[in-house]
GROMACS .gro file of C-alpha atoms in nm:
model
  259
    1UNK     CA    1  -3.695  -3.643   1.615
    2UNK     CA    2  -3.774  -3.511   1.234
    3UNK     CA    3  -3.949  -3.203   1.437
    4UNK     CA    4  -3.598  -3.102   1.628
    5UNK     CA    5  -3.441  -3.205   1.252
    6UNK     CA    6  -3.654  -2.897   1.064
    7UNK     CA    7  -3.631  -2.680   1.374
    8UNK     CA    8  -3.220  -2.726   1.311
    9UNK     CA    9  -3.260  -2.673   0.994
   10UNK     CA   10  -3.477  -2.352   1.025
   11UNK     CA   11  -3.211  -2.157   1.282
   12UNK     CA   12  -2.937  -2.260   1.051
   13UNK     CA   13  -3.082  -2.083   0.754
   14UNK     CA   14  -3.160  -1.786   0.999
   15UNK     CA   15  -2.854  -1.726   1.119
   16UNK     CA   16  -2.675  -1.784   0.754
   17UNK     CA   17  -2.924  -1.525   0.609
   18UNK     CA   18  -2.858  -1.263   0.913
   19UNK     CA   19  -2.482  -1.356   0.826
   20UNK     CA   20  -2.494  -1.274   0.441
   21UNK     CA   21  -2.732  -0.953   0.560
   22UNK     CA   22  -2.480  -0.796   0.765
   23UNK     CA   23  -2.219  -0.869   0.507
   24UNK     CA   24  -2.427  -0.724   0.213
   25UNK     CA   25  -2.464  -0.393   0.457
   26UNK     CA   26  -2.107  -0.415   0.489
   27UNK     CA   27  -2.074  -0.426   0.115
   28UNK     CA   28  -2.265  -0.164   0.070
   29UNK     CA   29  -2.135   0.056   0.286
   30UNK     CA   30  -1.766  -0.019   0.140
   31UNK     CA   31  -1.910   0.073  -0.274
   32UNK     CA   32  -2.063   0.376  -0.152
   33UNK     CA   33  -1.794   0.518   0.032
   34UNK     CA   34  -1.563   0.448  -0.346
   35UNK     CA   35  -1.896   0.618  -0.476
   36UNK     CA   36  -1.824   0.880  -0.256
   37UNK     CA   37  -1.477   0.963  -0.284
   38UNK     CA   38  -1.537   0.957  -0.694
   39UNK     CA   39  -1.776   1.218  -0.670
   40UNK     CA   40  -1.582   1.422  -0.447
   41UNK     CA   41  -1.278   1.409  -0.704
   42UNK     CA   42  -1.482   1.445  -0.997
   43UNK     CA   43  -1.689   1.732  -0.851
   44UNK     CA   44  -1.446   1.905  -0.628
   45UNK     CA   45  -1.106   1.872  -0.799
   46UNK     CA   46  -1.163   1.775  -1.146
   47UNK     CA   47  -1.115   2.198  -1.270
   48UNK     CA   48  -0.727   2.143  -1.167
   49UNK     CA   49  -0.676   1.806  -1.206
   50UNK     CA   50  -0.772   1.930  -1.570
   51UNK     CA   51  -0.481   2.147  -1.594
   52UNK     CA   52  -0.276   1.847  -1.700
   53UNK     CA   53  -0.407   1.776  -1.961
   54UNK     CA   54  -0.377   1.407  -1.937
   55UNK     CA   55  -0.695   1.138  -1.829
   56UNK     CA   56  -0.483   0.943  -1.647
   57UNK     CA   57  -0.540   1.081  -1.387
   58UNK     CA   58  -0.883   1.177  -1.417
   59UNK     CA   59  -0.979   0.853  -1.563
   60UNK     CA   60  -0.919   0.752  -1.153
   61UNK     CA   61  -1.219   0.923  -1.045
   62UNK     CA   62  -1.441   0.737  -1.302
   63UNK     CA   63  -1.330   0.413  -1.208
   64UNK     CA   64  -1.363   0.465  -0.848
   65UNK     CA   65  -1.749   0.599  -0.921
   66UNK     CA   66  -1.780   0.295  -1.168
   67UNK     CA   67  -1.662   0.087  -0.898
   68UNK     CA   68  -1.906   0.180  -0.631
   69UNK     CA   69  -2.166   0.203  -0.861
   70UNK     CA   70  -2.133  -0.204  -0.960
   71UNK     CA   71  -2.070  -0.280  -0.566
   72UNK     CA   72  -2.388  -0.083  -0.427
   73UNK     CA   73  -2.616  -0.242  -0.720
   74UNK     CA   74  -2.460  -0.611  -0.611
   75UNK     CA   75  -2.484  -0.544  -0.267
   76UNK     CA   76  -2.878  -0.441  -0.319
   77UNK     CA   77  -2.897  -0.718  -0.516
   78UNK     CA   78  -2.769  -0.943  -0.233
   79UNK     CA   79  -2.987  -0.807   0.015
   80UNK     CA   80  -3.278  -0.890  -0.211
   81UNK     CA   81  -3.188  -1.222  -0.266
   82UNK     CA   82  -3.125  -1.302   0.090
   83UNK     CA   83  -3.437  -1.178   0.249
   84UNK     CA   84  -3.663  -1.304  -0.026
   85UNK     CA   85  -3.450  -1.670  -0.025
   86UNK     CA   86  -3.465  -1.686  -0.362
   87UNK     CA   87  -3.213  -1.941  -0.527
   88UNK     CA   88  -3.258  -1.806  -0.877
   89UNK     CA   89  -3.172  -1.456  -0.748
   90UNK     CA   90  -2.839  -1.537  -0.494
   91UNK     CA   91  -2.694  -1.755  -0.802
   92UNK     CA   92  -2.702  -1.438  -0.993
   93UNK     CA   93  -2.538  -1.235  -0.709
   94UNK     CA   94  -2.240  -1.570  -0.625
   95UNK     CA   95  -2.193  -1.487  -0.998
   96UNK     CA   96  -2.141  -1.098  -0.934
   97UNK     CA   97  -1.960  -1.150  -0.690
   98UNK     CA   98  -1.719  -1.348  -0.839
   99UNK     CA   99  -1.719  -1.143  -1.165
  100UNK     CA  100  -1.599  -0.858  -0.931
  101UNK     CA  101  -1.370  -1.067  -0.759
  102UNK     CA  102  -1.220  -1.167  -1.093
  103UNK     CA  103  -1.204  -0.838  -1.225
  104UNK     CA  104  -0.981  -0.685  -0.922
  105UNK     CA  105  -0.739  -0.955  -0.959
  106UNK     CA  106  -0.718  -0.877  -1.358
  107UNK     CA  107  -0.658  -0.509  -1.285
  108UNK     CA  108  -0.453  -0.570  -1.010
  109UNK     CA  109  -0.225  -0.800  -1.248
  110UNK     CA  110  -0.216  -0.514  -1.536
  111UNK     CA  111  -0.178  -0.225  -1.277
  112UNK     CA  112   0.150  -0.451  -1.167
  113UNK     CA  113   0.287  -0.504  -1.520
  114UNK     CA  114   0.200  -0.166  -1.614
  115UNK     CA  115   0.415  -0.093  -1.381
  116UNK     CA  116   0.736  -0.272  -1.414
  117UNK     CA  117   0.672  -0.172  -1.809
  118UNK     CA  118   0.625   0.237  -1.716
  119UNK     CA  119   0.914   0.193  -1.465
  120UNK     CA  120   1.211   0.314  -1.681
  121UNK     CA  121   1.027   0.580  -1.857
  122UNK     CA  122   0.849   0.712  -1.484
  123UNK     CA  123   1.095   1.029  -1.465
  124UNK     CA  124   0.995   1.149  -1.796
  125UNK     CA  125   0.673   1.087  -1.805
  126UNK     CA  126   0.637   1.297  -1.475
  127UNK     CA  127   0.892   1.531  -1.632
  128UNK     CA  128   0.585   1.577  -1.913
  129UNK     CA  129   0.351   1.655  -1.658
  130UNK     CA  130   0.511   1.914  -1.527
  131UNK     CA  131   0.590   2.072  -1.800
  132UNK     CA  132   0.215   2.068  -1.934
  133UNK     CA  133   0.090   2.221  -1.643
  134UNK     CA  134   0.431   2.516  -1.651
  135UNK     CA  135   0.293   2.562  -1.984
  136UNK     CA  136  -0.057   2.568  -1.933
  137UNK     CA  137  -0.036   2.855  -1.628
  138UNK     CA  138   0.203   3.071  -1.826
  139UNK     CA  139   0.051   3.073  -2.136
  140UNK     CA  140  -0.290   3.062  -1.999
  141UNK     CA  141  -0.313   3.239  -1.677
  142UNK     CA  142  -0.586   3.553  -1.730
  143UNK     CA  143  -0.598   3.500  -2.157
  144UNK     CA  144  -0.929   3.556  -2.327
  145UNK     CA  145  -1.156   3.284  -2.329
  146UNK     CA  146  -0.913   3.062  -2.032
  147UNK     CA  147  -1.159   3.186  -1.772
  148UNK     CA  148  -1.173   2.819  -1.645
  149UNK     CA  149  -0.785   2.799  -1.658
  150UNK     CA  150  -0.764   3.131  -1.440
  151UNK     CA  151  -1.030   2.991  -1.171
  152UNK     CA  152  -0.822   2.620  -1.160
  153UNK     CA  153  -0.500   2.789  -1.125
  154UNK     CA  154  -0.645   3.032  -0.885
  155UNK     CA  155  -0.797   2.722  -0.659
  156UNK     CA  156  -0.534   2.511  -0.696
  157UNK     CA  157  -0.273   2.782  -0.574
  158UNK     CA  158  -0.498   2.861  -0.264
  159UNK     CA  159  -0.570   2.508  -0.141
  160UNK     CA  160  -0.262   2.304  -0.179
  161UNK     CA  161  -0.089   2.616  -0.046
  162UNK     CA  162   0.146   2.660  -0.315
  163UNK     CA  163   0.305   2.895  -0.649
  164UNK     CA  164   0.375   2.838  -0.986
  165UNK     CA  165   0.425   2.474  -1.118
  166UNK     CA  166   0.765   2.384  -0.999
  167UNK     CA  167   0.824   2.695  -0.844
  168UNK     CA  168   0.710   3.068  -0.759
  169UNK     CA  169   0.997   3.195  -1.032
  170UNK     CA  170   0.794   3.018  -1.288
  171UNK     CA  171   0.525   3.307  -1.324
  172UNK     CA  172   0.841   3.563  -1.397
  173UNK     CA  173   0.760   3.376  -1.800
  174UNK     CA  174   0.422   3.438  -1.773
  175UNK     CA  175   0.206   3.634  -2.047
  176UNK     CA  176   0.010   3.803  -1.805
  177UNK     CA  177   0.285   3.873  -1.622
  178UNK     CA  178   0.495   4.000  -1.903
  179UNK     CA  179   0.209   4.199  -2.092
  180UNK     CA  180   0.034   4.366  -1.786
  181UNK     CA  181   0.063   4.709  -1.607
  182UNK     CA  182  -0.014   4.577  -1.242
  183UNK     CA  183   0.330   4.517  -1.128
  184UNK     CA  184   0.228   4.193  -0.996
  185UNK     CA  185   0.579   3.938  -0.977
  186UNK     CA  186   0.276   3.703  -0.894
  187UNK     CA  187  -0.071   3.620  -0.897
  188UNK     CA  188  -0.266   3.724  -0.571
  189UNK     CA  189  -0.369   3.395  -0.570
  190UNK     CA  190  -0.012   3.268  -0.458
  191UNK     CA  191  -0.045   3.488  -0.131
  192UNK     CA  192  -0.075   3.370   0.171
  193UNK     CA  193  -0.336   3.601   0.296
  194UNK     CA  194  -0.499   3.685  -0.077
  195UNK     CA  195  -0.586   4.047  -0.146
  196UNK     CA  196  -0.592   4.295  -0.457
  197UNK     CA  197  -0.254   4.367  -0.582
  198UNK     CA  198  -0.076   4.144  -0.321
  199UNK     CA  199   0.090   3.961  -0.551
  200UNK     CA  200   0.357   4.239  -0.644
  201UNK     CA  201   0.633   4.118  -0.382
  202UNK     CA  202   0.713   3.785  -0.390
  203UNK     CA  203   0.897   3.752  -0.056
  204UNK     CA  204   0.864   3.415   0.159
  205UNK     CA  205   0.650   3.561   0.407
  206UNK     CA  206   0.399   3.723   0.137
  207UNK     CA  207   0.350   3.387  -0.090
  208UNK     CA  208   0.381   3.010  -0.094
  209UNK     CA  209   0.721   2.887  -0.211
  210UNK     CA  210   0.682   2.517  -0.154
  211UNK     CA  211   1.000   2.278  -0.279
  212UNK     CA  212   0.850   2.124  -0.592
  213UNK     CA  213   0.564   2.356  -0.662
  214UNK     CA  214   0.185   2.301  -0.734
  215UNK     CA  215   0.275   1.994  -0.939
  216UNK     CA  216   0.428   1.827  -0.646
  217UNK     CA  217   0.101   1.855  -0.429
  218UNK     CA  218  -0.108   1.792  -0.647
  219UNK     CA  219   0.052   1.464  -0.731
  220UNK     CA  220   0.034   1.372  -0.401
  221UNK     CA  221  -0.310   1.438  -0.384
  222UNK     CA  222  -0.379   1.202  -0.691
  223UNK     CA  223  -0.174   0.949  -0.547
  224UNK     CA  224  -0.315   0.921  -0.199
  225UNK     CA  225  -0.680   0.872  -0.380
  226UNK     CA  226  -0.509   0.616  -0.592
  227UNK     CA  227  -0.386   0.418  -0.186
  228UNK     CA  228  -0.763   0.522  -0.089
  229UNK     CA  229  -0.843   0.337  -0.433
  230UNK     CA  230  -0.648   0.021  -0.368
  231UNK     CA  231  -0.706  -0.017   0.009
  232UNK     CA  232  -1.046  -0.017  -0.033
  233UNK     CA  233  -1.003  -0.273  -0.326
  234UNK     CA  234  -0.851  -0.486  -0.081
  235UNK     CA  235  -1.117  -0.439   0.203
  236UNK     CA  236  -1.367  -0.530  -0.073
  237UNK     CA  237  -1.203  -0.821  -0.212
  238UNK     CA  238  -1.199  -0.976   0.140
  239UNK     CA  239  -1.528  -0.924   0.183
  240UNK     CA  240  -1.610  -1.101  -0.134
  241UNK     CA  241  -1.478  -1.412  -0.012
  242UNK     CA  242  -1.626  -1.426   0.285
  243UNK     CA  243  -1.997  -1.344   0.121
  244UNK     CA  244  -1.918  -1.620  -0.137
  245UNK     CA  245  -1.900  -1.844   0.144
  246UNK     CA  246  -2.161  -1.757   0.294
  247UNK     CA  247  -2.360  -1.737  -0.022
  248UNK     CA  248  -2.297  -2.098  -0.132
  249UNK     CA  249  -2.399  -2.187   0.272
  250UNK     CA  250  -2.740  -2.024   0.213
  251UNK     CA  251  -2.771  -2.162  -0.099
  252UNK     CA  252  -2.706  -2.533   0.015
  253UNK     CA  253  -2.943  -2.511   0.292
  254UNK     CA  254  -3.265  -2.350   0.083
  255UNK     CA  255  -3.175  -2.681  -0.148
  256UNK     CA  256  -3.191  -2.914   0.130
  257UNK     CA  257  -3.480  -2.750   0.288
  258UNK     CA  258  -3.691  -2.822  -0.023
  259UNK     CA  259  -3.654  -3.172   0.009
   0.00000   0.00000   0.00000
């Protein structure tokens, strides 16, 4: 009967370590797609997002690639420890895991009190916003030096499909506007089909004049990577628990097979 006892013992710690496998894969998978969509921010919308001139916002990309960094290292680490059934080495990962773990429910609590804190003062601290980035294009826009202002404005204007901060009348204070000999009521970049010079009528069918402006996309934008932020959170958390137990399962029956 002792035979039939180890045999048990031996499919057991099979199937918990094809378990914790599949869940470190799945781990993995989750921390590189927050790798993933930090990147992307960073490297693909970080010239606008600049034109705020706040790290709020941008600080979101860094902790999403800070994120994914720490859950693709644990989840390696995981898979290590699993397939190697070393004790030592799936301690150290039950204790990342739970250090992670602990961590989202920290920032979750100081995301929520933030919150209710920031709540009364929401408006003008939105208000602010805007008005940095009104600023920033019409003092900005084609000056010496801004060349990187120019190409943000430029980008942002063609791919959220919209003019001026708040509104297309918005470029009418403009510098460049005001100082140049081009006629333009707008930059070409506001048009709907962009070509030289096409910026000098501002009609509804010519340009983009979107209720709310650049600033109101672009918000949008950082708030549905701020949902992509916290779903993900959530996805993650789960699976935390769930490789915990499974972790503590492995562990338990490596113990008792070395007696």
């Amino acid at each position: 009967m002792e035979p039939r006892r180890e045999t048990n013992k031996t499919c057991g710690v099979i199937c918990l370590k094809y378990l914790l496998f599949i869940f470190n894969i799945l781990f993995w998978l989750a921390g590189g797609a927050v790798l993933a969509v930090g990147v992307w921010t960073l490297v693909e919308k970080s010239d606008y997002i600049s034109l705020l001139n706040s790290s709020v916002y941008s600080a979101s990309a860094y902790v999403l690639i800070a994120a994914g960094l720490i859950v693709v290292a644990t989840g390696v680490i995981g898979c290590c420890a699993t397939l190697k059934e070393m004790k030592s080495l799936l301690i150290v990962y039950l204790i990342l895991l739970l250090c992670i773990f602990l961590l989202e429910i920290i920032a979750g609590v100081l995301a929520y009190i933030q919150y209710k804190e920031c709540f009364p003062f929401c408006y003008q601290l939105n208000e602010e916003l805007r008005q940095n980035l009104k600023v920033t294009m019409q003092q900005k826009y084609h000056q010496p030096g801004e060349e990187s202002v120019t190409h943000a404005v430029d980008k942002l204007q063609q791919e959220f499909k919209c003019c001026g901060s708040n509104h297309s009348s918005d470029w009418t204070e403009s510098v460049w506007i005001q100082a140049a000999d081009h006629a333009r009521l707008v930059p070409d970049s506001c048009c709907k089909t962009p070509s030289e010079l096409c910026g000098q009528r501002d009609h509804p069918s010519n340009i983009y004049k979107v209720e709310g402006g650049c600033i109101m996309k672009l918000e949008h934008f950082i708030l549905s990577q701020l949902y992509i932020l916290g779903a993900v959170g959530i996805g993650i958390a789960f699976l935390q628990l769930v490789g915990m137990m499974f972790t503590c399962c492995l562990y338990r029956s490596l113990k008792e097979d070395t007696y």
